[in-house]
Coordinates of C-alpha atoms and ligand atoms in Angstrom, one line a residue:
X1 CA -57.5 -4.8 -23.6
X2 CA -59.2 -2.1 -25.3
X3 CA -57.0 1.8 -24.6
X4 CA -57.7 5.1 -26.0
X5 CA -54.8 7.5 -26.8
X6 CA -55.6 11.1 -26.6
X7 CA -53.2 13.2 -28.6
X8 CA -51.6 11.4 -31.7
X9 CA -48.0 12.9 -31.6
X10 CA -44.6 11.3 -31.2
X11 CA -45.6 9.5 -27.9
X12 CA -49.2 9.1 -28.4
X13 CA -48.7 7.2 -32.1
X14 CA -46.2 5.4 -31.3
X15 CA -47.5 4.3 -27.5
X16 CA -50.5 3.2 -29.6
X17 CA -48.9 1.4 -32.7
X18 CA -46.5 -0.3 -29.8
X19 CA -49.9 -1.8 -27.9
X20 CA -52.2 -2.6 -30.8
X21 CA -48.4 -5.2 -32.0
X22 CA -48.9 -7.1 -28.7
X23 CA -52.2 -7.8 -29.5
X24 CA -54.4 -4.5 -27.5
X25 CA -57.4 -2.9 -29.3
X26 CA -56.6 0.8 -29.6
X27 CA -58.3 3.7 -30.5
X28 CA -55.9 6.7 -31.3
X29 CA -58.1 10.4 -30.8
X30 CA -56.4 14.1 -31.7
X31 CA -58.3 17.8 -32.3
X32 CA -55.6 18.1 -35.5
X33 CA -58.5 16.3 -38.0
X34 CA -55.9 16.5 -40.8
X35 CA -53.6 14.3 -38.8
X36 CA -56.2 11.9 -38.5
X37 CA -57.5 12.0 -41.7
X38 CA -54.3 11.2 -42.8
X39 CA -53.9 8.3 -40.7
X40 CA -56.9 7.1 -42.2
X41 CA -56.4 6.8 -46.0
X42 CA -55.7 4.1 -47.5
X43 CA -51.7 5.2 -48.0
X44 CA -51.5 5.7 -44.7
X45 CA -50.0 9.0 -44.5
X46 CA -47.9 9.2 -40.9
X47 CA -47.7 13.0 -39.8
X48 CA -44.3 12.5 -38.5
X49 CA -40.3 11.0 -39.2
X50 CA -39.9 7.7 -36.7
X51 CA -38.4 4.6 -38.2
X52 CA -40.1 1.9 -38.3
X53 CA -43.2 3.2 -37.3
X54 CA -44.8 3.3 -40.6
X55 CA -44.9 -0.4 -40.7
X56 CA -46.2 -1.0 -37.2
X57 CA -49.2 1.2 -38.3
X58 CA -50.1 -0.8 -41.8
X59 CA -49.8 -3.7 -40.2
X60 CA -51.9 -2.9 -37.3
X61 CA -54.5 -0.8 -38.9
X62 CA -54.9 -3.8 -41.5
X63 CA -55.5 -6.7 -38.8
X64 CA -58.2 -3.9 -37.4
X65 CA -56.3 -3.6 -33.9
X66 CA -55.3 0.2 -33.8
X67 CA -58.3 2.7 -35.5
X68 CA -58.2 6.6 -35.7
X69 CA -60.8 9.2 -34.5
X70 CA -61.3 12.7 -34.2
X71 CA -64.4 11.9 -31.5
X72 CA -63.6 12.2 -27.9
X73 CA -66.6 10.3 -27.0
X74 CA -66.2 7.7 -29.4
X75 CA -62.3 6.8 -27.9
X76 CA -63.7 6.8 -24.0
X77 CA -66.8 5.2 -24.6
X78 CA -65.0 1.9 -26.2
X79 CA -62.1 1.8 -24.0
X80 CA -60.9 0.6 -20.6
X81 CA -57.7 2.6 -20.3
X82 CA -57.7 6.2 -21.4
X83 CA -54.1 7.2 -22.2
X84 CA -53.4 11.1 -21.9
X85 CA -50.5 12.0 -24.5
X86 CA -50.9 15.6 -25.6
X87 CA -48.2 17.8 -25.6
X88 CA -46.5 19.6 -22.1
X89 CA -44.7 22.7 -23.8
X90 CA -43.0 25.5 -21.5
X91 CA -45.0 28.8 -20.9
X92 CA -42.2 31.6 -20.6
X93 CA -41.6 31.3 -17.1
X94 CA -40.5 27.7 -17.6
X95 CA -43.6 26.1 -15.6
X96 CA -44.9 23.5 -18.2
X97 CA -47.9 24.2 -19.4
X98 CA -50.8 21.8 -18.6
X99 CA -53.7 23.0 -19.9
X100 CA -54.3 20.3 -23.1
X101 CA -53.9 17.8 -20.1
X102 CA -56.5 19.6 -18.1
X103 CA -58.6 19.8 -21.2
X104 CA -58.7 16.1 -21.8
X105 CA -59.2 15.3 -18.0
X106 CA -62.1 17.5 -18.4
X107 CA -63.8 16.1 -21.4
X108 CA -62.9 12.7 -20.2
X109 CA -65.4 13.3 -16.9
X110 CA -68.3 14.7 -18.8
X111 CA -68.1 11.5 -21.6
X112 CA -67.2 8.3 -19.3
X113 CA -70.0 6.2 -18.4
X114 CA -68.6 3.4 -16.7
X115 CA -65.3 2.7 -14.6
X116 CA -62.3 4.3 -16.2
X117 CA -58.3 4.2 -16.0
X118 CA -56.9 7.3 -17.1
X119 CA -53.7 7.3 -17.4
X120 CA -51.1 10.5 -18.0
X121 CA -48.4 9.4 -20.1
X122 CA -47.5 12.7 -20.8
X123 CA -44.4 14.2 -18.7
X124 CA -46.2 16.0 -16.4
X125 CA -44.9 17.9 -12.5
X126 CA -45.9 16.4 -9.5
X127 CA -49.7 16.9 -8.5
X128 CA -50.6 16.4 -12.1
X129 CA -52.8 13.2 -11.3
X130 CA -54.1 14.2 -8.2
X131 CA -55.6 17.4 -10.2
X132 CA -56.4 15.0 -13.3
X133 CA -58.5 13.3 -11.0
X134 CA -59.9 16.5 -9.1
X135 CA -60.9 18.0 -12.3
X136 CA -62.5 14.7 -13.3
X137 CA -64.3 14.0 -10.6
X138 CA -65.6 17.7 -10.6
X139 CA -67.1 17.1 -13.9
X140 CA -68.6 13.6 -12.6
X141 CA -69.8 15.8 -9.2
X142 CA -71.9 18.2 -12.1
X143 CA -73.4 15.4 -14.1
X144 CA -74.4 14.1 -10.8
X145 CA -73.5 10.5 -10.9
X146 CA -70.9 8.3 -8.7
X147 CA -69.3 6.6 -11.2
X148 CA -65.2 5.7 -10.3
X149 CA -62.0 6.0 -12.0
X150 CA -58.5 5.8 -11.6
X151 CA -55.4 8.2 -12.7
X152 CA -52.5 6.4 -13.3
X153 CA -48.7 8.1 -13.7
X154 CA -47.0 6.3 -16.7
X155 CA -44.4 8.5 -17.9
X156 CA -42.8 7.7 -21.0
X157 CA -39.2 7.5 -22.1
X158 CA -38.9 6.6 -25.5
X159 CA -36.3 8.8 -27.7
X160 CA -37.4 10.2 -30.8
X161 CA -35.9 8.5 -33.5
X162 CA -35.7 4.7 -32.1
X163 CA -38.5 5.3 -30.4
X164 CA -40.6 1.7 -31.8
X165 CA -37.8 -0.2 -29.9
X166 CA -37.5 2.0 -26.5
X167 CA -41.3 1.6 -26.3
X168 CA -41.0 -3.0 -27.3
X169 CA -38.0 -3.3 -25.4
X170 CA -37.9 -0.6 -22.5
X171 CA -34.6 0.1 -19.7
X172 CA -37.7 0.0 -17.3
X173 CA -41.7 0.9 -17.4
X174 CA -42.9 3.2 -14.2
X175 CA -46.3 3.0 -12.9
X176 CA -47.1 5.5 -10.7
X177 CA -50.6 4.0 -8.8
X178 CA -53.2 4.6 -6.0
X179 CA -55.4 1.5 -6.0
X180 CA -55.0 -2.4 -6.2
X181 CA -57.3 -2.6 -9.2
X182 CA -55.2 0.0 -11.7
X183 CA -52.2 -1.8 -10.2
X184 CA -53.8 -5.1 -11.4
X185 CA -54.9 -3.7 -14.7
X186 CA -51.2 -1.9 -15.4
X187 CA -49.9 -5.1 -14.9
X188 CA -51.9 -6.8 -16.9
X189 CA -51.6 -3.5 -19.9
X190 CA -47.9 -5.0 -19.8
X191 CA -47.9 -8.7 -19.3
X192 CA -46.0 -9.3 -22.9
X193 CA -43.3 -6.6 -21.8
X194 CA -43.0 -8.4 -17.8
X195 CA -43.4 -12.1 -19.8
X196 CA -40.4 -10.6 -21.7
X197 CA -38.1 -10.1 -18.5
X198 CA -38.8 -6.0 -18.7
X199 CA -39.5 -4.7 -15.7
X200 CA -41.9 -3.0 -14.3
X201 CA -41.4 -0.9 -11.3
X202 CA -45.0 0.2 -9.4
X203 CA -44.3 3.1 -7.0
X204 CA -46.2 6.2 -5.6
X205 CA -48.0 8.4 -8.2
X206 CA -46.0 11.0 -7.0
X207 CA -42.3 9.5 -7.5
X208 CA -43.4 8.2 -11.1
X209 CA -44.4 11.6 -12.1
X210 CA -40.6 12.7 -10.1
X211 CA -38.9 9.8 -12.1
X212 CA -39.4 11.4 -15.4
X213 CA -37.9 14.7 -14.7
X214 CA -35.1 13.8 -12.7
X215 CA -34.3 11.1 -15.7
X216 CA -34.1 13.8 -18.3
X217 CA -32.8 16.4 -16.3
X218 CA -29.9 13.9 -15.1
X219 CA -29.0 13.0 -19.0
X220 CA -29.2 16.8 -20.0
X221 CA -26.5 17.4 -17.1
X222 CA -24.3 14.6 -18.7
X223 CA -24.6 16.4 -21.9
X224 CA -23.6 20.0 -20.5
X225 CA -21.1 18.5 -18.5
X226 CA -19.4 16.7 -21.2
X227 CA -19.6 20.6 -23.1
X228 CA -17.8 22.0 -20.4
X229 CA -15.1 19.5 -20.2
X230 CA -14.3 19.5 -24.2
X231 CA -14.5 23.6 -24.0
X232 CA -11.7 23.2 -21.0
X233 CA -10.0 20.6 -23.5
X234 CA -9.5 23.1 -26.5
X235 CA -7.9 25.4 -23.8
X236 CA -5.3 22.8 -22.2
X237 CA -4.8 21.0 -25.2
X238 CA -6.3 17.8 -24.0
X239 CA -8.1 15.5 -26.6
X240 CA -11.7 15.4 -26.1
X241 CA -12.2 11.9 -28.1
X242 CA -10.0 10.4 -25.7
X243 CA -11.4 12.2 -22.5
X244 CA -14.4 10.7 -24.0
X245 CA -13.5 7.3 -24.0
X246 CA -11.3 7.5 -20.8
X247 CA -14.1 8.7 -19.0
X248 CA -17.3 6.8 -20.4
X249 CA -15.1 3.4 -20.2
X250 CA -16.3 3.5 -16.3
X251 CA -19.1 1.6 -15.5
X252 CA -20.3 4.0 -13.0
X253 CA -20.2 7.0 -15.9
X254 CA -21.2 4.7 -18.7
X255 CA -20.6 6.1 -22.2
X256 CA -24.3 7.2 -23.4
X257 CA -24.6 11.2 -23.7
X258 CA -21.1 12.0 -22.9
X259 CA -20.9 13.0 -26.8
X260 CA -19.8 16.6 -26.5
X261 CA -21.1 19.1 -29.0
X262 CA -23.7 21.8 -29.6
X263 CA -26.1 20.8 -26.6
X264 CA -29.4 19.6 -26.6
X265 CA -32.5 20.3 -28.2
X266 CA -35.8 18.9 -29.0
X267 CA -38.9 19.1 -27.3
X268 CA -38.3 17.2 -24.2
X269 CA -34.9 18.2 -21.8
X270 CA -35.0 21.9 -22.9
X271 CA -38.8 21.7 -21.7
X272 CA -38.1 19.6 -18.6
X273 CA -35.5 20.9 -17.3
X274 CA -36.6 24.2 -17.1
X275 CA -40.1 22.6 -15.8
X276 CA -37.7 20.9 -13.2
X277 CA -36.0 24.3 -12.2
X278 CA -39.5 26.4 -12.2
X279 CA -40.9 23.2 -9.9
X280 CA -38.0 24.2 -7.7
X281 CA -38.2 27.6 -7.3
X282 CA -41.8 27.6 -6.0
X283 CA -40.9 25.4 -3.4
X284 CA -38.2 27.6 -2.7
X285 CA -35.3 25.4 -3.3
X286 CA -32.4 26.6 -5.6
X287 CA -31.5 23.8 -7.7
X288 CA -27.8 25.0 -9.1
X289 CA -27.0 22.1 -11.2
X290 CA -30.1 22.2 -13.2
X291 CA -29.8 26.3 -13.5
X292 CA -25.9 25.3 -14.8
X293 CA -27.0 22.7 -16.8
X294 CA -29.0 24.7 -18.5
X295 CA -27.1 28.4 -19.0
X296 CA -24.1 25.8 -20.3
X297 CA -26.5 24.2 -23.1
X298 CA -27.4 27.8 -24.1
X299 CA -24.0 28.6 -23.7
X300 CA -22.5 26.4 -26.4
X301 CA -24.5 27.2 -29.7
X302 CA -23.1 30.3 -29.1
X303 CA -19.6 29.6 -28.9
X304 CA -20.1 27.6 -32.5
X305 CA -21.3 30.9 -33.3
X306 CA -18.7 33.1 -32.4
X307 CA -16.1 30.3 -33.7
X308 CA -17.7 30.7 -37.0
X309 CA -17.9 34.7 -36.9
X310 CA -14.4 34.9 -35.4
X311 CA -13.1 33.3 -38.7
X312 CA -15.2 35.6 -40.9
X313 CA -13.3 39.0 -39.0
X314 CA -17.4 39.3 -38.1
X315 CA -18.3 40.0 -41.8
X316 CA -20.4 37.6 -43.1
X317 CA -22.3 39.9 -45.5
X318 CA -23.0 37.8 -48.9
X319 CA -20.7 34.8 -47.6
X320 CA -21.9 31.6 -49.3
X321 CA -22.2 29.2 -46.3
X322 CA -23.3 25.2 -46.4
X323 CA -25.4 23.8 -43.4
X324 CA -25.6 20.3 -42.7
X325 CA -28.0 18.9 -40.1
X326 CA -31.2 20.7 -39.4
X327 CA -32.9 18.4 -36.8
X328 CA -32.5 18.3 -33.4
X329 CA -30.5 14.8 -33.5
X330 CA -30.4 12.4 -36.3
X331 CA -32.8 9.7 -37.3
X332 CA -36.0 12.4 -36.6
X333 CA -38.0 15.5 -38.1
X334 CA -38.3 17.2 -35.4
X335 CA -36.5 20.7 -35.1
X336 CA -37.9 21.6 -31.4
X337 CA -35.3 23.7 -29.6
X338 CA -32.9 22.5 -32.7
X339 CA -29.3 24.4 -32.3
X340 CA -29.4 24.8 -36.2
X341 CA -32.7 27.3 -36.2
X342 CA -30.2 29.5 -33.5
X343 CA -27.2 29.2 -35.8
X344 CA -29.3 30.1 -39.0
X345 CA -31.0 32.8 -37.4
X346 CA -27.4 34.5 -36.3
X347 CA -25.9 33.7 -39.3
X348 CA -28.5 35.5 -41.5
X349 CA -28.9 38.3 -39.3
X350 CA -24.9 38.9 -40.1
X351 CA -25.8 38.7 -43.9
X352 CA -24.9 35.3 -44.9
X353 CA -26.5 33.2 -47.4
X354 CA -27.2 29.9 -46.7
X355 CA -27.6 26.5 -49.0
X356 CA -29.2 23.5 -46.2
X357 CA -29.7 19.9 -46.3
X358 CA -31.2 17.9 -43.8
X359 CA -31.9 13.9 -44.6
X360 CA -35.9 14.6 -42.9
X361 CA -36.1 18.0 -41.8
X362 CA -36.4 20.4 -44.9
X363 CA -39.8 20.7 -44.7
X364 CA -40.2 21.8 -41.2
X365 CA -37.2 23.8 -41.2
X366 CA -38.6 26.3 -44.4
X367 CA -42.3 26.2 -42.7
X368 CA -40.5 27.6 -39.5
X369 CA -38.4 30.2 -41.8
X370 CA -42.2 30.8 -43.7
X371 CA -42.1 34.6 -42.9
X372 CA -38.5 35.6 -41.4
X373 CA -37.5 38.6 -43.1
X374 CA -34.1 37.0 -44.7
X375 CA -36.2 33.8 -45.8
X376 CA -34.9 34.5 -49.2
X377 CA -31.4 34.0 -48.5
X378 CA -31.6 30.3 -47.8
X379 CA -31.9 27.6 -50.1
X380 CA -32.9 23.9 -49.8
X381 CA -30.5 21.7 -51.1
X382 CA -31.8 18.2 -51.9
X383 CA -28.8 16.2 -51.3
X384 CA -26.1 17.2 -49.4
X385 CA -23.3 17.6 -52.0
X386 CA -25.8 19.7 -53.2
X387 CA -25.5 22.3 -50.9
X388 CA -21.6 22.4 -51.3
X389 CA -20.7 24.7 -54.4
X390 CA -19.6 28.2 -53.6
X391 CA -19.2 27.5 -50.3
X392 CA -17.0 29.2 -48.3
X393 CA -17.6 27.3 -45.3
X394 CA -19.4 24.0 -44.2
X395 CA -21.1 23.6 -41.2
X396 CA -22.1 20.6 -39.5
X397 CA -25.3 20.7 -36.8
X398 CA -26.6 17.2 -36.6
X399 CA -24.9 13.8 -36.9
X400 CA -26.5 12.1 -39.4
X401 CA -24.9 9.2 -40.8
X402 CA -24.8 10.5 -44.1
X403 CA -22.4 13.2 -43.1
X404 CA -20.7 11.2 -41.0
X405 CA -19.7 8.6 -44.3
X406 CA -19.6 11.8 -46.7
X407 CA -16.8 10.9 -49.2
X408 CA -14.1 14.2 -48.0
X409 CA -12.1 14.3 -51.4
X410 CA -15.8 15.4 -52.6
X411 CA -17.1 17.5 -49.9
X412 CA -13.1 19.5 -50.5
X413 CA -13.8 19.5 -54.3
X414 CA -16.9 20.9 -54.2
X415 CA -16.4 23.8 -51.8
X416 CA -14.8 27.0 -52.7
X417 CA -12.7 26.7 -49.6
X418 CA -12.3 23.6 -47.4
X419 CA -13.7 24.5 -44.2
X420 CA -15.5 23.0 -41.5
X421 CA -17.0 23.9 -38.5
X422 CA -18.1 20.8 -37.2
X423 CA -20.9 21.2 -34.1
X424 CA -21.0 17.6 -33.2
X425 CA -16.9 15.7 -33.9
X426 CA -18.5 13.6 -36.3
X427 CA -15.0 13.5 -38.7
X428 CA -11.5 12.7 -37.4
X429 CA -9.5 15.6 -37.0
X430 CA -5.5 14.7 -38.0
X431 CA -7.3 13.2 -40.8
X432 CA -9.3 16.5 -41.8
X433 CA -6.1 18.0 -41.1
X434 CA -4.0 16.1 -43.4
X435 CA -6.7 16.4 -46.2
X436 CA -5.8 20.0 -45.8
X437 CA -9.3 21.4 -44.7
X438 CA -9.5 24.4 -42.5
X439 CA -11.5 22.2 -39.6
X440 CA -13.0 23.1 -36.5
X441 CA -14.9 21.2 -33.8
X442 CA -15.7 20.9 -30.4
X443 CA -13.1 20.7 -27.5
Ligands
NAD501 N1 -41.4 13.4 -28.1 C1 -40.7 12.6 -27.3 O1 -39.7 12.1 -27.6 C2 -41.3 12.4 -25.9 C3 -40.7 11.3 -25.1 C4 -41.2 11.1 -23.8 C5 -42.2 11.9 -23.3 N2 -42.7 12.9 -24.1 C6 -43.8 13.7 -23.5 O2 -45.1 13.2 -24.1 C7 -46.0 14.3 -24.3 C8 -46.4 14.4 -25.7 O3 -45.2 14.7 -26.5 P1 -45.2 14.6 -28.1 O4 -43.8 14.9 -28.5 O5 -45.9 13.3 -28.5 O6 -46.2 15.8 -28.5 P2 -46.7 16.2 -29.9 O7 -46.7 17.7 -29.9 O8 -45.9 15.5 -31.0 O9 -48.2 15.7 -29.9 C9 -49.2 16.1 -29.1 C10 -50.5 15.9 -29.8 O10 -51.6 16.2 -28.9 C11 -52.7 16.7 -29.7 N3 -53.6 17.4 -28.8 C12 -53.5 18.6 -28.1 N4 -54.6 18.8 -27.4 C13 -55.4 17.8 -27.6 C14 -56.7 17.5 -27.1 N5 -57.4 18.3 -26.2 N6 -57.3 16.3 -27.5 C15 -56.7 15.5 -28.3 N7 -55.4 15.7 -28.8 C16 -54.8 16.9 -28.4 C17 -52.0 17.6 -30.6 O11 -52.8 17.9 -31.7 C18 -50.8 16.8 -31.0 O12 -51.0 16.0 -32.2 C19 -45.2 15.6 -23.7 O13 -45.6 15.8 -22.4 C20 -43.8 15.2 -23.8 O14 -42.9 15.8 -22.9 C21 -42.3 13.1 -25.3

């Protein structure tokens, strides 16, 4: 089948790399011409961190199944299915904020010139297709012709990170549809996933574009429920690791984002759930969990803070300080929302200096510090060890695997004092304990 991505991010490049491996013929389109430039050299050069996804690329791009274009026209004209996968980010009063959606919808009615499926992949509220298709046909209405389409709901639920084999082998793929024919042709978009014994559930446009928010805003609660429970552990003395594994040990809790630590980040529950809450309020419905869930997330990379300034006496003017972990979660560049930019910002306001490592984020992290006023005070270290000497503290922000199999007898010989405020329990503590460090963490 031949599909069209529109917006070549995280989802988009990946959705596409995913379809052109089981054999599709896809065309990936963004405005960001250097992206796509890039994607077209020779080297390949892929505009983001995502294991694995380097190789689907090559591999594709040299059996001539997956191209890249900057031309709108170009990706409608030669495809079937026109996937919409440009960002959804919040506007300040939480509402996500459609308008890249409504400007592909747009261009997609003044190009098309035959029968098209569009399809929004991105996570959008409810109503989204229904205007996606208002907005299309409007532009159909002006070019006077009668030509028909379809808008599908396909929301997408790969994680950043492992996000190749969420998309090849999915919990579940929603379709969100209004007529036989895009029901036929969705099903047909995903015989070698439903050949594979993944399912496909087709439901209501509607309760596919629900599905997608109330799945992230459900995991988000797990994550700031797990928060509060580890915070109420440090105060009764319970252990949180085996609360942990107590708790997640039940089938009906199940042991997936019950990690407790310095909330969530990245571009996706921060967004949605406050998309979910603003959705809410205009419909007049207080939904308190979601407002909880949310305050709680907020809540906790300022505890870490205060943990850390409460051992200082509040003076961290000139203390040497190592950060490790500047991403959002491991295995990804992206720094979206990331707990570290909060603690950095704090810590430098209070005069610190900072030496940070980060396995994939450096780059992004000291583009986002460009023109802060204290941007002198932090320095990139390129290994981790690196960022030890001098310091009179280490603090952990992101779980890499690296960190969690640092030798400790180095990390304690390097640093002028052996301390550790760890933000996500990566190390054990009657061992960190024993090893004589100063250590901290969550619950
Ligand atoms: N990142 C994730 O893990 C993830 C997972 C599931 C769903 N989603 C959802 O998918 C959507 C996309 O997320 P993302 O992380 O891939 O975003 P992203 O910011 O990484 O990429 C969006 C891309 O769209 C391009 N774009 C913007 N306007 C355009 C236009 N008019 N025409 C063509 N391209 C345009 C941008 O240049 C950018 O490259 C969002 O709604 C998000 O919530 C994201």
């Amino acid at each position: 089948m031949k599909l069209a991505m529109i917006g070549v991010g995280y989802v988009g490049l990946v959705t596409g790399a995913c379809f052109a491996q089981t054999g599709h013929e896809v065309i990936c389109m963004d405005i960001d011409s250097k992206k796509i430039e890039g994607l077209r050299k020779n080297e390949i050069e892929i505009p983001i961190y995502e294991p694995g996804l380097k190789d689907y690329v090559k591999l594709n791009v040299a059996a001539g199944r997956l191209s890249f274009t900057t031309d709108l026209n170009q990706a409608v004209s030669q495809s079937q299915v026109i996937f919409i996968c440009v960002g959804t980010p919040s506007r300040e009063d939480g509402s996500a904020d459609l308008r890249y959606v409504y400007e592909v919808a747009r261009s997609v009615g003044q190009t098309m010139q035959e029968y098209k499926i569009v399809v929004d992949k991105s996570t959008v509220p409810v109503g989204t297709a229904a205007r996606v298709r208002q907005l299309i046909a409007k532009e159909l209405a002006r070019r006077g012709t009668n030509l028909t389409f379809d808008v599908v709901s396909n929301p997408e639920f790969l994680r950043e990170g492992s996000a190749i084999d969420d998309f090849m082998r999915p919990d579940r793929i929603v379709v969100g549809v209004e007529s036989p024919e895009a029901e036929r042709i969705m099903q047909e978009l995903y015989k070698p996933w439903t050949d594979g014994k993944f399912e496909l559930f087709v439901m209501e446009v509607p309760s596919a574009e629900m599905t997608k928010y109330a799945a992230n805003s459900f995991l988000a609660t797990k994550i700031s429920f797990i928060n509060e429970i580890a915070n109420l552990c440090a105060l009764t003395g319970a252990n949180i690791k085996s609360v942990q594994k107590g708790m997640g040990s039940d089938k009906r809790i199940g042991p997936h984002f019950l990690y407790p630590g310095l909330g969530y980040g990245g571009s996706c529950f921060p967004k949605d759930v406050k998309a979910l809450v603003y959705i809410a309020q205009t419909l007049a419905y207080n939904f308190k969990i979601l407002e909880a869930t949310e305050i709680v997330n907020q809540a906790q990379r300022h505890r870490f803070i205060l943990e850390i300034t409460r051992y200082f006496q509040n003076n961290l003017e000139g203390k040497k300080l190592a950060l490790w972990g500047l991403a959002f979660k491991p295995e990804t560049d992206d720094i979206r929302e990331a707990p570290s930019l909060t603690i950095i910002e704090r810590l430098l306001e209070m005069g610190a200096e900072l030496s940070v490592h980060d396995p994939e984020a450096m780059k992004e992290v000291q583009f986002y510090f460009r023109k802060h006023a204290n941007r002198d005070r932090i320095t990139y270290a390129d290994l981790p060890e690196a960022a030890l000497p001098k310091a009179e503290a280490l603090i952990i922000n992101t779980e890499w695997e690296v960190y969690k199999n640092a030798e400790l007898n180095l990390i304690k010989s390097r640093m002028k004092n052996p301390v550790v405020f760890d933000g996500r329990n990566i190390y054990d503590p009657a061992k960190m304990r024993e090893m004589g460090f100063t250590y901290f963490f969550v619950g």
